[in-house]
Short mmCIF file of C-alpha atoms in Angstrom, two decimals:
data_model
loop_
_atom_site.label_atom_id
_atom_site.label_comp_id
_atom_site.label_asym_id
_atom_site.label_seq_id
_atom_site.Cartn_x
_atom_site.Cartn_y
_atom_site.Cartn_z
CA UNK A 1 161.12 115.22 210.83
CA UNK A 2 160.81 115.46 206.98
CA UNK A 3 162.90 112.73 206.67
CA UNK A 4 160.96 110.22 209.00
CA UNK A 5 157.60 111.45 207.58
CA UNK A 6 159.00 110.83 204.02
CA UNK A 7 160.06 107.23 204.81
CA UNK A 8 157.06 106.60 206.54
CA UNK A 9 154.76 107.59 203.37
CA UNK A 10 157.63 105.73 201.32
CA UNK A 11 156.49 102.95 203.20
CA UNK A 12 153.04 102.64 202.49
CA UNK A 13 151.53 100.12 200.06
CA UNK A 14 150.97 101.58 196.51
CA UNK A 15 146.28 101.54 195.80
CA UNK A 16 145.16 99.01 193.95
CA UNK A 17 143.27 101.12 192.74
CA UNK A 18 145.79 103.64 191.22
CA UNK A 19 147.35 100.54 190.00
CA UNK A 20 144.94 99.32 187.73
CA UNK A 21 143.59 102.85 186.62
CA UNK A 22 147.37 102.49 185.22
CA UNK A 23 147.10 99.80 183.76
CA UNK A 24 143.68 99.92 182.05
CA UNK A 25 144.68 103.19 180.80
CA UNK A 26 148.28 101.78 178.89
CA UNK A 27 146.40 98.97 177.28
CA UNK A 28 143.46 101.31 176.07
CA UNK A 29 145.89 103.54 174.66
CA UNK A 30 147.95 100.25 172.86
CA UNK A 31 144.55 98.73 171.54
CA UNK A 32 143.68 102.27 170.26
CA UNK A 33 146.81 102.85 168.19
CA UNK A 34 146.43 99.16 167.01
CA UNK A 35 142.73 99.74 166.20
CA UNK A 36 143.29 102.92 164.54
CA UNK A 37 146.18 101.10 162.07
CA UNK A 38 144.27 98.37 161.57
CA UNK A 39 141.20 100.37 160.11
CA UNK A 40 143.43 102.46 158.48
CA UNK A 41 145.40 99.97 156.48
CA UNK A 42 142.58 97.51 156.66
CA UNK A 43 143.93 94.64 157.87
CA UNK A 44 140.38 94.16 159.25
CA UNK A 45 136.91 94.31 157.95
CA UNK A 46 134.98 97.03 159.16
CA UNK A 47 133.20 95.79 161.75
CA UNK A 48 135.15 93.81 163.63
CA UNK A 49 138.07 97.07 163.68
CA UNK A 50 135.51 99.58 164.77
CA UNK A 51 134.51 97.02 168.02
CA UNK A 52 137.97 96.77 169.15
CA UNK A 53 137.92 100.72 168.79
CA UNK A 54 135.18 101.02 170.84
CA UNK A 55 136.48 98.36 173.27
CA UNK A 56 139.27 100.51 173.77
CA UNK A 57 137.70 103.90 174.06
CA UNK A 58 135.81 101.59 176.67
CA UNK A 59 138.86 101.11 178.42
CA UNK A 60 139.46 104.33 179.01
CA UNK A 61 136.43 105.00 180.36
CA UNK A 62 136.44 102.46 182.80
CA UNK A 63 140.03 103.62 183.78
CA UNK A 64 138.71 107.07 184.40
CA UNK A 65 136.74 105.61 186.93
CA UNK A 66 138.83 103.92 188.52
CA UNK A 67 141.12 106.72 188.58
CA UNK A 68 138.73 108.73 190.81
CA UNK A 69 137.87 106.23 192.85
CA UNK A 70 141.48 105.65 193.24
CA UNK A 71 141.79 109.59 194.49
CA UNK A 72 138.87 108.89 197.11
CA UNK A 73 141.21 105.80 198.57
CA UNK A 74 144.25 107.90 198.62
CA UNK A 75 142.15 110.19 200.47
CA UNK A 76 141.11 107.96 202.98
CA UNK A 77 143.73 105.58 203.87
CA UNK A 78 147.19 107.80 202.99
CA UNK A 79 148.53 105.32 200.25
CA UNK A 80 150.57 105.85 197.81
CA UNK A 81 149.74 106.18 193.59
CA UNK A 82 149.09 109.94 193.05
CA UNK A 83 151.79 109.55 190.25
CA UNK A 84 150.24 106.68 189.04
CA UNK A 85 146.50 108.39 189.00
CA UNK A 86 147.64 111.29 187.21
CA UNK A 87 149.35 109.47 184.70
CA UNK A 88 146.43 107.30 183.71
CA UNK A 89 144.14 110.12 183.99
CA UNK A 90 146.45 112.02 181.31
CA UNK A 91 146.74 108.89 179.11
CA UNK A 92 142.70 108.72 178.96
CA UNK A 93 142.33 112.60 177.93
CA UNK A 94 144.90 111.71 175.07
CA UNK A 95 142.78 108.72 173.67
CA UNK A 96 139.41 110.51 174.20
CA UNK A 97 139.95 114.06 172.84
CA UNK A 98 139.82 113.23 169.21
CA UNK A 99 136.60 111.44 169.84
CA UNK A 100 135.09 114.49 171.92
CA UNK A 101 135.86 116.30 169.19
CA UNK A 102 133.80 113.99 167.18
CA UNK A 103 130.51 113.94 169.69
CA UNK A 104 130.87 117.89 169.13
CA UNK A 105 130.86 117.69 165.38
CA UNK A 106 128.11 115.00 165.29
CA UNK A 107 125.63 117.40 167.10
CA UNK A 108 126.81 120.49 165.54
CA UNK A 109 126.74 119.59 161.84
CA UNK A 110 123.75 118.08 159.43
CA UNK A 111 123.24 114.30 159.52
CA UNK A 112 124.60 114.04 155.74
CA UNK A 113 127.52 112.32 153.94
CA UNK A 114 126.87 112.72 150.34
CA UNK A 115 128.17 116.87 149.57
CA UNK A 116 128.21 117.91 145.74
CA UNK A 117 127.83 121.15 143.78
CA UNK A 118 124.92 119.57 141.68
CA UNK A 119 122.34 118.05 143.82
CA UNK A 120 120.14 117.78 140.75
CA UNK A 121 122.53 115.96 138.53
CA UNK A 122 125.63 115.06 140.97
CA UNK A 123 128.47 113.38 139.14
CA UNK A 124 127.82 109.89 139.12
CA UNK A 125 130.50 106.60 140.40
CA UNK A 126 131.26 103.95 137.94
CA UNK A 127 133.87 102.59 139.15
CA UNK A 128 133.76 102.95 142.85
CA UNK A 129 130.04 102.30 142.62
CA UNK A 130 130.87 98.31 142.87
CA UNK A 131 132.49 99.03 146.27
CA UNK A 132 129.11 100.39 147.30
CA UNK A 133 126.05 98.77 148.89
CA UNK A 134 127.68 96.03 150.28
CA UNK A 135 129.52 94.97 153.39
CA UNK A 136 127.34 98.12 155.56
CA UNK A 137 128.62 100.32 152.88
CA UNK A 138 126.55 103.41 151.67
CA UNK A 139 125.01 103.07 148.70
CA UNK A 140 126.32 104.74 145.34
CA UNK A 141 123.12 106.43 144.82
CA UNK A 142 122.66 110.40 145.70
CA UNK A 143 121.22 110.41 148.96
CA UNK A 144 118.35 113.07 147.51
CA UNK A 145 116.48 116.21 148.35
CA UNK A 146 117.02 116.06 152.19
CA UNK A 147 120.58 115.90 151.93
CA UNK A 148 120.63 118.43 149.72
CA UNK A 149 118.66 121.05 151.90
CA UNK A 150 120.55 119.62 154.60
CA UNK A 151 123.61 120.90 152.22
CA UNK A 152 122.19 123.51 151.00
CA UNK A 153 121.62 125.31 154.97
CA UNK A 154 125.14 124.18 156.17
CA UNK A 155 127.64 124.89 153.42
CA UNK A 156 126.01 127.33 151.08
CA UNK A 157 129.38 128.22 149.80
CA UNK A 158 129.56 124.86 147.69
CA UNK A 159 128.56 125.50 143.89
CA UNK A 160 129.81 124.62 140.54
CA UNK A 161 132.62 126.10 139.31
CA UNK A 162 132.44 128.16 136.24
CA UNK A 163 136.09 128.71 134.67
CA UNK A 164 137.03 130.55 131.69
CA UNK A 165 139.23 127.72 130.09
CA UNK A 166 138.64 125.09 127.95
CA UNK A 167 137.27 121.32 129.28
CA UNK A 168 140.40 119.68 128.31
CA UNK A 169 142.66 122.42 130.09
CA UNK A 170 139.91 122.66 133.31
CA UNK A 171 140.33 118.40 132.82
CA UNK A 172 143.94 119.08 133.19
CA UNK A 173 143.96 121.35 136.62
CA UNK A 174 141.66 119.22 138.30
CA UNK A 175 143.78 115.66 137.84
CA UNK A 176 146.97 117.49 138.75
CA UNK A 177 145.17 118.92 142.16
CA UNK A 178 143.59 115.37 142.56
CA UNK A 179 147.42 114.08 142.56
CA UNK A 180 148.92 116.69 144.70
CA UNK A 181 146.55 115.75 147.46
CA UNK A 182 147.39 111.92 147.36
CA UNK A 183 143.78 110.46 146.74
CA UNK A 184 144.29 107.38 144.83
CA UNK A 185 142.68 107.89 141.24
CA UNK A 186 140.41 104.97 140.31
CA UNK A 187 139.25 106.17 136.51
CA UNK A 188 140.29 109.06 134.66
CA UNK A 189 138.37 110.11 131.63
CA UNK A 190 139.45 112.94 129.41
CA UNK A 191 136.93 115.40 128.04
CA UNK A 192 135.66 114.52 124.07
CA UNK A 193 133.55 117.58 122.99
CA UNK A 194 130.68 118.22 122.84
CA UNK A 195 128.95 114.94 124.09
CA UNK A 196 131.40 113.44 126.43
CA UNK A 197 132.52 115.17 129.84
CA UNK A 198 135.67 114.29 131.41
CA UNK A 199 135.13 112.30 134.14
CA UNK A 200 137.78 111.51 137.55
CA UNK A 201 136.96 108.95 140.22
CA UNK A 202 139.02 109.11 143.22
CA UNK A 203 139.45 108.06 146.63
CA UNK A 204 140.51 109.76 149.96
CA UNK A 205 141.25 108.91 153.48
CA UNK A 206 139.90 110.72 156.39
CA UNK A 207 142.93 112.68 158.34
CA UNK A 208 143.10 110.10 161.52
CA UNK A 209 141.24 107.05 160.98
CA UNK A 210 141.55 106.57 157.18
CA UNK A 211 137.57 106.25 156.44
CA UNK A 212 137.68 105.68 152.86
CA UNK A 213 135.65 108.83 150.83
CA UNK A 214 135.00 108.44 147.37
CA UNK A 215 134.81 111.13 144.81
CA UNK A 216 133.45 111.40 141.72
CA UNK A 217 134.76 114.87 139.83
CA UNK A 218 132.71 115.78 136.28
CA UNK A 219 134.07 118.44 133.59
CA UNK A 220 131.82 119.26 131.00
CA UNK A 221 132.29 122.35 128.13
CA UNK A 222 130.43 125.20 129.03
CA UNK A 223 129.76 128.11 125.80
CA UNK A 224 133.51 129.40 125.61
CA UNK A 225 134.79 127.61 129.07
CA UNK A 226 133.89 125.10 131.31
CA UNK A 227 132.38 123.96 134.33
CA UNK A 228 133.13 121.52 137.09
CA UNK A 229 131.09 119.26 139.60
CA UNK A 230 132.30 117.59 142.59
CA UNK A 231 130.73 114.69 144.23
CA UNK A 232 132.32 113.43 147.61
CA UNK A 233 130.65 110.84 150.22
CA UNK A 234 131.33 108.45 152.83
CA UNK A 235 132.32 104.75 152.08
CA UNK A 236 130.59 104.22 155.75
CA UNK A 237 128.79 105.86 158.29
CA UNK A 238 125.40 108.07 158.11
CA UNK A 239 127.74 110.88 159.17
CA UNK A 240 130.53 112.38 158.12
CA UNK A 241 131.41 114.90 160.55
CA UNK A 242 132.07 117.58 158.35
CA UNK A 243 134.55 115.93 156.24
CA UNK A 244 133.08 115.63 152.63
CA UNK A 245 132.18 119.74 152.51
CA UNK A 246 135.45 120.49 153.87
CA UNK A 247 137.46 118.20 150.89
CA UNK A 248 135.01 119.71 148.24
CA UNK A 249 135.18 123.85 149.49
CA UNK A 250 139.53 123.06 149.44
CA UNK A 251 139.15 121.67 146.15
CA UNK A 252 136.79 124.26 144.72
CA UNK A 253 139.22 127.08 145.81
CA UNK A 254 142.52 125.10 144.60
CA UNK A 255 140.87 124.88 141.79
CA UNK A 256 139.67 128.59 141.07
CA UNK A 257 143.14 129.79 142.47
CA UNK A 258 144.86 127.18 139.49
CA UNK A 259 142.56 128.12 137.05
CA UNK A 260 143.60 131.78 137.72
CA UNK A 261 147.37 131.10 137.40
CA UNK A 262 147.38 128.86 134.38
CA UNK A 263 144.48 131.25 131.98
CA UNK A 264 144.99 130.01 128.35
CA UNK A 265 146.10 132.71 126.42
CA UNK A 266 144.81 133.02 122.86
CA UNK A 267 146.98 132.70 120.05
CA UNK A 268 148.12 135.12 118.34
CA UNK A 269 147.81 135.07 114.36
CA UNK A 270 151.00 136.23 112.69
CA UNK A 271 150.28 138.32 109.63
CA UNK A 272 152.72 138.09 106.45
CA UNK A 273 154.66 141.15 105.99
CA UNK A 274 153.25 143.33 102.95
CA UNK A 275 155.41 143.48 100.30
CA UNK A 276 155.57 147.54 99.06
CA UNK A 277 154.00 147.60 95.48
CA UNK A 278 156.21 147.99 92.23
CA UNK A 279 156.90 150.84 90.79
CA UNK A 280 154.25 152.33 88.28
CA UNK A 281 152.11 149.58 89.30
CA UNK A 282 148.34 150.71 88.70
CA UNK A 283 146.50 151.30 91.74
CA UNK A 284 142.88 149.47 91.32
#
Protein backbone atom coordinates (compact mmCIF):
# COMPACT_ATOMS: atom_id res chain seq x y z
CA UNK A 1 0.00 0.00 0.00
CA UNK A 2 2.97 2.32 0.88
CA UNK A 3 4.57 1.31 -2.01
CA UNK A 4 1.71 2.08 -4.60
CA UNK A 5 0.90 5.36 -2.75
CA UNK A 6 4.65 6.30 -2.98
CA UNK A 7 4.82 5.68 -6.76
CA UNK A 8 1.74 7.29 -7.28
CA UNK A 9 2.97 10.72 -5.53
CA UNK A 10 6.40 9.87 -7.39
CA UNK A 11 4.37 10.28 -10.27
CA UNK A 12 3.01 13.55 -10.04
CA UNK A 13 4.30 16.59 -11.94
CA UNK A 14 6.81 18.72 -9.88
CA UNK A 15 4.74 22.93 -9.24
CA UNK A 16 5.77 25.34 -11.29
CA UNK A 17 5.56 27.14 -8.80
CA UNK A 18 8.08 25.45 -6.40
CA UNK A 19 10.16 25.43 -9.44
CA UNK A 20 10.73 28.87 -9.98
CA UNK A 21 10.66 29.91 -6.18
CA UNK A 22 13.98 27.67 -6.78
CA UNK A 23 15.18 29.21 -9.16
CA UNK A 24 14.64 32.91 -8.35
CA UNK A 25 16.04 32.15 -5.07
CA UNK A 26 19.73 30.55 -6.60
CA UNK A 27 20.16 33.49 -8.87
CA UNK A 28 19.34 36.10 -6.02
CA UNK A 29 21.75 34.47 -3.91
CA UNK A 30 24.59 34.42 -7.11
CA UNK A 31 23.83 38.20 -7.98
CA UNK A 32 24.18 38.93 -4.20
CA UNK A 33 27.62 37.41 -3.69
CA UNK A 34 28.59 39.07 -7.07
CA UNK A 35 27.12 42.42 -5.92
CA UNK A 36 28.61 42.27 -2.62
CA UNK A 37 32.39 41.62 -4.37
CA UNK A 38 31.88 43.97 -6.73
CA UNK A 39 31.22 46.89 -4.17
CA UNK A 40 33.69 45.57 -2.13
CA UNK A 41 36.60 45.54 -4.51
CA UNK A 42 35.00 48.21 -6.60
CA UNK A 43 34.94 46.99 -9.77
CA UNK A 44 31.83 49.21 -10.01
CA UNK A 45 30.91 52.72 -9.24
CA UNK A 46 28.66 53.11 -6.52
CA UNK A 47 25.59 53.37 -7.93
CA UNK A 48 25.28 51.13 -10.40
CA UNK A 49 26.70 48.10 -7.58
CA UNK A 50 24.20 49.11 -4.98
CA UNK A 51 21.12 48.62 -7.86
CA UNK A 52 22.17 45.23 -8.71
CA UNK A 53 22.21 44.72 -4.78
CA UNK A 54 18.95 45.76 -4.47
CA UNK A 55 17.85 43.88 -7.62
CA UNK A 56 18.90 40.93 -5.93
CA UNK A 57 17.56 41.41 -2.46
CA UNK A 58 14.49 41.95 -4.91
CA UNK A 59 14.81 38.60 -6.02
CA UNK A 60 14.47 37.18 -3.04
CA UNK A 61 11.60 38.77 -2.21
CA UNK A 62 9.76 37.90 -5.09
CA UNK A 63 10.92 34.22 -4.55
CA UNK A 64 9.46 34.30 -1.10
CA UNK A 65 6.35 34.79 -2.68
CA UNK A 66 6.33 32.53 -4.85
CA UNK A 67 7.41 30.11 -2.39
CA UNK A 68 4.11 30.45 -0.48
CA UNK A 69 2.10 30.50 -3.14
CA UNK A 70 3.86 27.46 -4.22
CA UNK A 71 2.77 25.78 -0.59
CA UNK A 72 -0.99 26.85 -1.33
CA UNK A 73 -0.68 24.72 -4.87
CA UNK A 74 0.88 21.83 -3.19
CA UNK A 75 -1.97 22.09 -0.98
CA UNK A 76 -4.49 21.97 -3.43
CA UNK A 77 -3.59 19.81 -6.22
CA UNK A 78 -1.03 17.05 -4.34
CA UNK A 79 2.13 17.93 -6.50
CA UNK A 80 5.26 17.51 -5.86
CA UNK A 81 8.23 20.45 -4.77
CA UNK A 82 8.08 20.55 -0.91
CA UNK A 83 11.93 19.97 -1.19
CA UNK A 84 12.23 22.44 -3.62
CA UNK A 85 10.02 25.18 -1.48
CA UNK A 86 11.97 24.69 1.50
CA UNK A 87 15.11 25.02 -0.10
CA UNK A 88 14.40 28.35 -1.71
CA UNK A 89 12.70 29.53 1.28
CA UNK A 90 16.10 28.76 3.29
CA UNK A 91 18.25 30.32 0.53
CA UNK A 92 16.09 33.73 0.88
CA UNK A 93 16.49 33.86 4.89
CA UNK A 94 20.36 33.51 4.15
CA UNK A 95 20.48 36.57 1.70
CA UNK A 96 18.02 38.68 3.78
CA UNK A 97 19.23 38.31 7.41
CA UNK A 98 22.18 40.57 7.18
CA UNK A 99 19.95 43.19 5.73
CA UNK A 100 17.20 42.70 8.57
CA UNK A 101 19.77 43.22 10.68
CA UNK A 102 20.39 46.44 8.98
CA UNK A 103 16.47 47.75 8.94
CA UNK A 104 16.89 47.02 12.86
CA UNK A 105 19.98 49.12 13.25
CA UNK A 106 18.65 51.92 10.97
CA UNK A 107 15.61 52.49 13.34
CA UNK A 108 17.37 51.80 16.46
CA UNK A 109 20.42 54.06 16.18
CA UNK A 110 20.80 58.11 15.44
CA UNK A 111 20.66 59.18 11.78
CA UNK A 112 24.55 60.20 11.95
CA UNK A 113 27.79 59.14 10.19
CA UNK A 114 30.35 61.57 11.23
CA UNK A 115 31.47 60.15 15.26
CA UNK A 116 34.58 62.02 16.86
CA UNK A 117 35.77 62.80 20.40
CA UNK A 118 35.94 66.61 19.54
CA UNK A 119 32.81 67.83 18.02
CA UNK A 120 34.09 71.36 18.51
CA UNK A 121 37.39 70.97 16.78
CA UNK A 122 37.20 67.29 15.14
CA UNK A 123 40.42 66.29 13.43
CA UNK A 124 40.27 67.50 10.10
CA UNK A 125 40.94 65.24 6.34
CA UNK A 126 43.55 66.48 4.03
CA UNK A 127 44.12 63.95 2.19
CA UNK A 128 41.00 61.93 1.98
CA UNK A 129 39.11 65.21 1.83
CA UNK A 130 39.62 65.16 -2.22
CA UNK A 131 37.71 61.83 -2.25
CA UNK A 132 34.86 63.76 -0.66
CA UNK A 133 31.91 65.68 -2.12
CA UNK A 134 31.86 64.12 -5.22
CA UNK A 135 30.42 61.11 -6.97
CA UNK A 136 27.21 61.09 -3.96
CA UNK A 137 30.00 61.10 -1.54
CA UNK A 138 29.63 62.86 1.93
CA UNK A 139 31.22 65.81 2.25
CA UNK A 140 34.62 66.28 4.25
CA UNK A 141 33.13 68.85 6.38
CA UNK A 142 31.91 67.99 10.19
CA UNK A 143 28.42 67.36 9.87
CA UNK A 144 27.82 69.99 13.05
CA UNK A 145 25.88 70.46 16.23
CA UNK A 146 23.03 67.94 15.41
CA UNK A 147 25.28 65.21 14.87
CA UNK A 148 26.97 65.91 17.68
CA UNK A 149 23.90 65.82 20.16
CA UNK A 150 22.85 63.07 18.10
CA UNK A 151 26.47 61.65 19.34
CA UNK A 152 26.51 62.98 22.27
CA UNK A 153 22.81 60.91 23.48
CA UNK A 154 23.89 57.61 21.75
CA UNK A 155 27.53 56.95 22.58
CA UNK A 156 28.37 59.10 25.53
CA UNK A 157 31.29 56.88 26.19
CA UNK A 158 33.32 58.53 23.21
CA UNK A 159 35.84 61.32 24.55
CA UNK A 160 39.35 62.31 24.07
CA UNK A 161 41.86 60.41 25.36
CA UNK A 162 44.16 61.86 27.88
CA UNK A 163 47.49 59.64 28.22
CA UNK A 164 50.36 60.16 30.37
CA UNK A 165 53.09 59.79 27.58
CA UNK A 166 54.68 61.94 25.41
CA UNK A 167 53.02 63.05 21.68
CA UNK A 168 55.70 61.34 19.84
CA UNK A 169 55.36 58.00 21.96
CA UNK A 170 51.14 58.43 22.03
CA UNK A 171 52.03 59.16 17.89
CA UNK A 172 53.74 55.89 18.05
CA UNK A 173 50.80 53.56 19.74
CA UNK A 174 48.24 54.92 17.66
CA UNK A 175 50.04 54.12 13.99
CA UNK A 176 51.00 50.68 15.24
CA UNK A 177 47.08 50.00 16.34
CA UNK A 178 46.07 51.73 12.99
CA UNK A 179 48.32 48.87 11.26
CA UNK A 180 47.27 45.97 13.29
CA UNK A 181 43.71 46.57 12.23
CA UNK A 182 44.50 46.66 8.39
CA UNK A 183 43.05 50.22 7.50
CA UNK A 184 45.09 51.43 4.71
CA UNK A 185 47.09 54.62 5.98
CA UNK A 186 46.74 57.53 3.54
CA UNK A 187 49.13 60.33 5.46
CA UNK A 188 51.06 59.95 8.45
CA UNK A 189 52.39 62.98 10.19
CA UNK A 190 54.67 62.79 13.18
CA UNK A 191 54.21 65.13 16.11
CA UNK A 192 56.80 68.50 16.02
CA UNK A 193 56.30 70.24 19.45
CA UNK A 194 54.76 72.53 20.46
CA UNK A 195 52.95 73.88 17.26
CA UNK A 196 52.50 70.88 15.12
CA UNK A 197 50.24 67.77 16.15
CA UNK A 198 50.80 64.51 14.65
CA UNK A 199 48.36 63.83 12.34
CA UNK A 200 47.12 59.94 10.71
CA UNK A 201 44.61 59.64 7.88
CA UNK A 202 43.32 56.28 7.32
CA UNK A 203 40.83 54.25 5.70
CA UNK A 204 38.59 51.25 6.71
CA UNK A 205 36.17 48.86 5.24
CA UNK A 206 32.90 48.02 6.72
CA UNK A 207 32.91 44.11 7.96
CA UNK A 208 30.55 42.72 4.92
CA UNK A 209 30.12 45.11 2.23
CA UNK A 210 33.44 47.03 2.33
CA UNK A 211 31.81 50.74 2.62
CA UNK A 212 34.84 52.72 2.60
CA UNK A 213 35.17 54.89 6.25
CA UNK A 214 37.67 57.40 6.49
CA UNK A 215 39.49 58.45 9.56
CA UNK A 216 41.24 61.20 10.47
CA UNK A 217 43.33 60.52 14.01
CA UNK A 218 45.03 63.96 15.71
CA UNK A 219 47.85 63.82 18.58
CA UNK A 220 48.65 66.93 20.05
CA UNK A 221 51.08 67.54 23.48
CA UNK A 222 49.12 68.01 26.35
CA UNK A 223 51.21 69.78 29.80
CA UNK A 224 53.42 66.59 30.63
CA UNK A 225 51.41 63.99 28.18
CA UNK A 226 49.22 63.96 25.48
CA UNK A 227 45.95 63.75 24.07
CA UNK A 228 44.26 62.09 21.15
CA UNK A 229 41.17 62.80 18.80
CA UNK A 230 39.51 60.48 16.54
CA UNK A 231 37.44 61.41 13.64
CA UNK A 232 35.65 58.51 11.68
CA UNK A 233 32.71 58.92 8.94
CA UNK A 234 31.10 57.38 6.11
CA UNK A 235 32.50 57.69 2.47
CA UNK A 236 28.53 57.19 1.59
CA UNK A 237 25.33 56.95 3.02
CA UNK A 238 23.42 59.39 5.64
CA UNK A 239 23.71 56.37 7.93
CA UNK A 240 26.06 54.38 9.22
CA UNK A 241 24.42 51.85 11.21
CA UNK A 242 26.44 52.02 14.10
CA UNK A 243 29.68 51.47 12.50
CA UNK A 244 31.82 54.71 12.95
CA UNK A 245 31.17 54.73 17.12
CA UNK A 246 31.86 51.18 17.23
CA UNK A 247 35.59 51.61 15.21
CA UNK A 248 36.28 54.78 17.41
CA UNK A 249 35.10 53.16 21.24
CA UNK A 250 37.66 49.80 19.95
CA UNK A 251 40.23 52.18 19.14
CA UNK A 252 39.91 54.40 22.20
CA UNK A 253 40.22 51.29 24.49
CA UNK A 254 43.21 49.64 22.34
CA UNK A 255 44.60 52.57 22.77
CA UNK A 256 44.28 53.23 26.66
CA UNK A 257 45.03 49.41 27.19
CA UNK A 258 48.61 50.15 24.88
CA UNK A 259 49.24 53.18 26.47
CA UNK A 260 49.07 51.28 29.83
CA UNK A 261 51.52 48.51 28.75
CA UNK A 262 54.13 50.58 27.03
CA UNK A 263 54.31 53.81 30.10
CA UNK A 264 57.65 55.63 29.39
CA UNK A 265 59.70 55.27 32.21
CA UNK A 266 61.88 58.22 33.22
CA UNK A 267 65.43 58.05 33.08
CA UNK A 268 67.35 57.60 35.58
CA UNK A 269 70.44 60.05 36.19
CA UNK A 270 73.55 58.16 37.20
CA UNK A 271 75.53 60.02 39.82
CA UNK A 272 79.54 59.83 39.79
CA UNK A 273 80.84 57.92 42.62
CA UNK A 274 82.40 60.33 45.41
CA UNK A 275 85.79 59.99 45.70
CA UNK A 276 86.65 59.78 49.86
CA UNK A 277 88.70 63.01 50.68
CA UNK A 278 92.60 62.92 51.29
CA UNK A 279 94.00 62.61 54.23
CA UNK A 280 94.46 65.86 56.40
CA UNK A 281 92.57 67.57 53.81
CA UNK A 282 90.86 70.75 55.48
CA UNK A 283 87.28 70.47 55.80
CA UNK A 284 85.68 73.99 54.53
Amino acid sequence: MARRFRAAYQSEPFSALATWARRLAVFSAVATLVSVLVVRFGFLEMKPALATLLGALACAGLSILVAFAGLVALWRDGSRGIGRILTALLLNVLILAYPAYLAIQYRKLPLIHDITTDPINPPQYGELARLRGTDGANTAVYAGLYSAEQQRTAYPEIEPIDLDVSAQHAFDIVRRLVVRHKWLIIEDRAPQPPRQPGHIEAVAKTPVMGFREDIAIRIAPDGDGSRVDIRSSSRYFEHDFGSNAARVSSLIDDINAAAENNVEKPVKTQRAPVKPSAKGAVKR
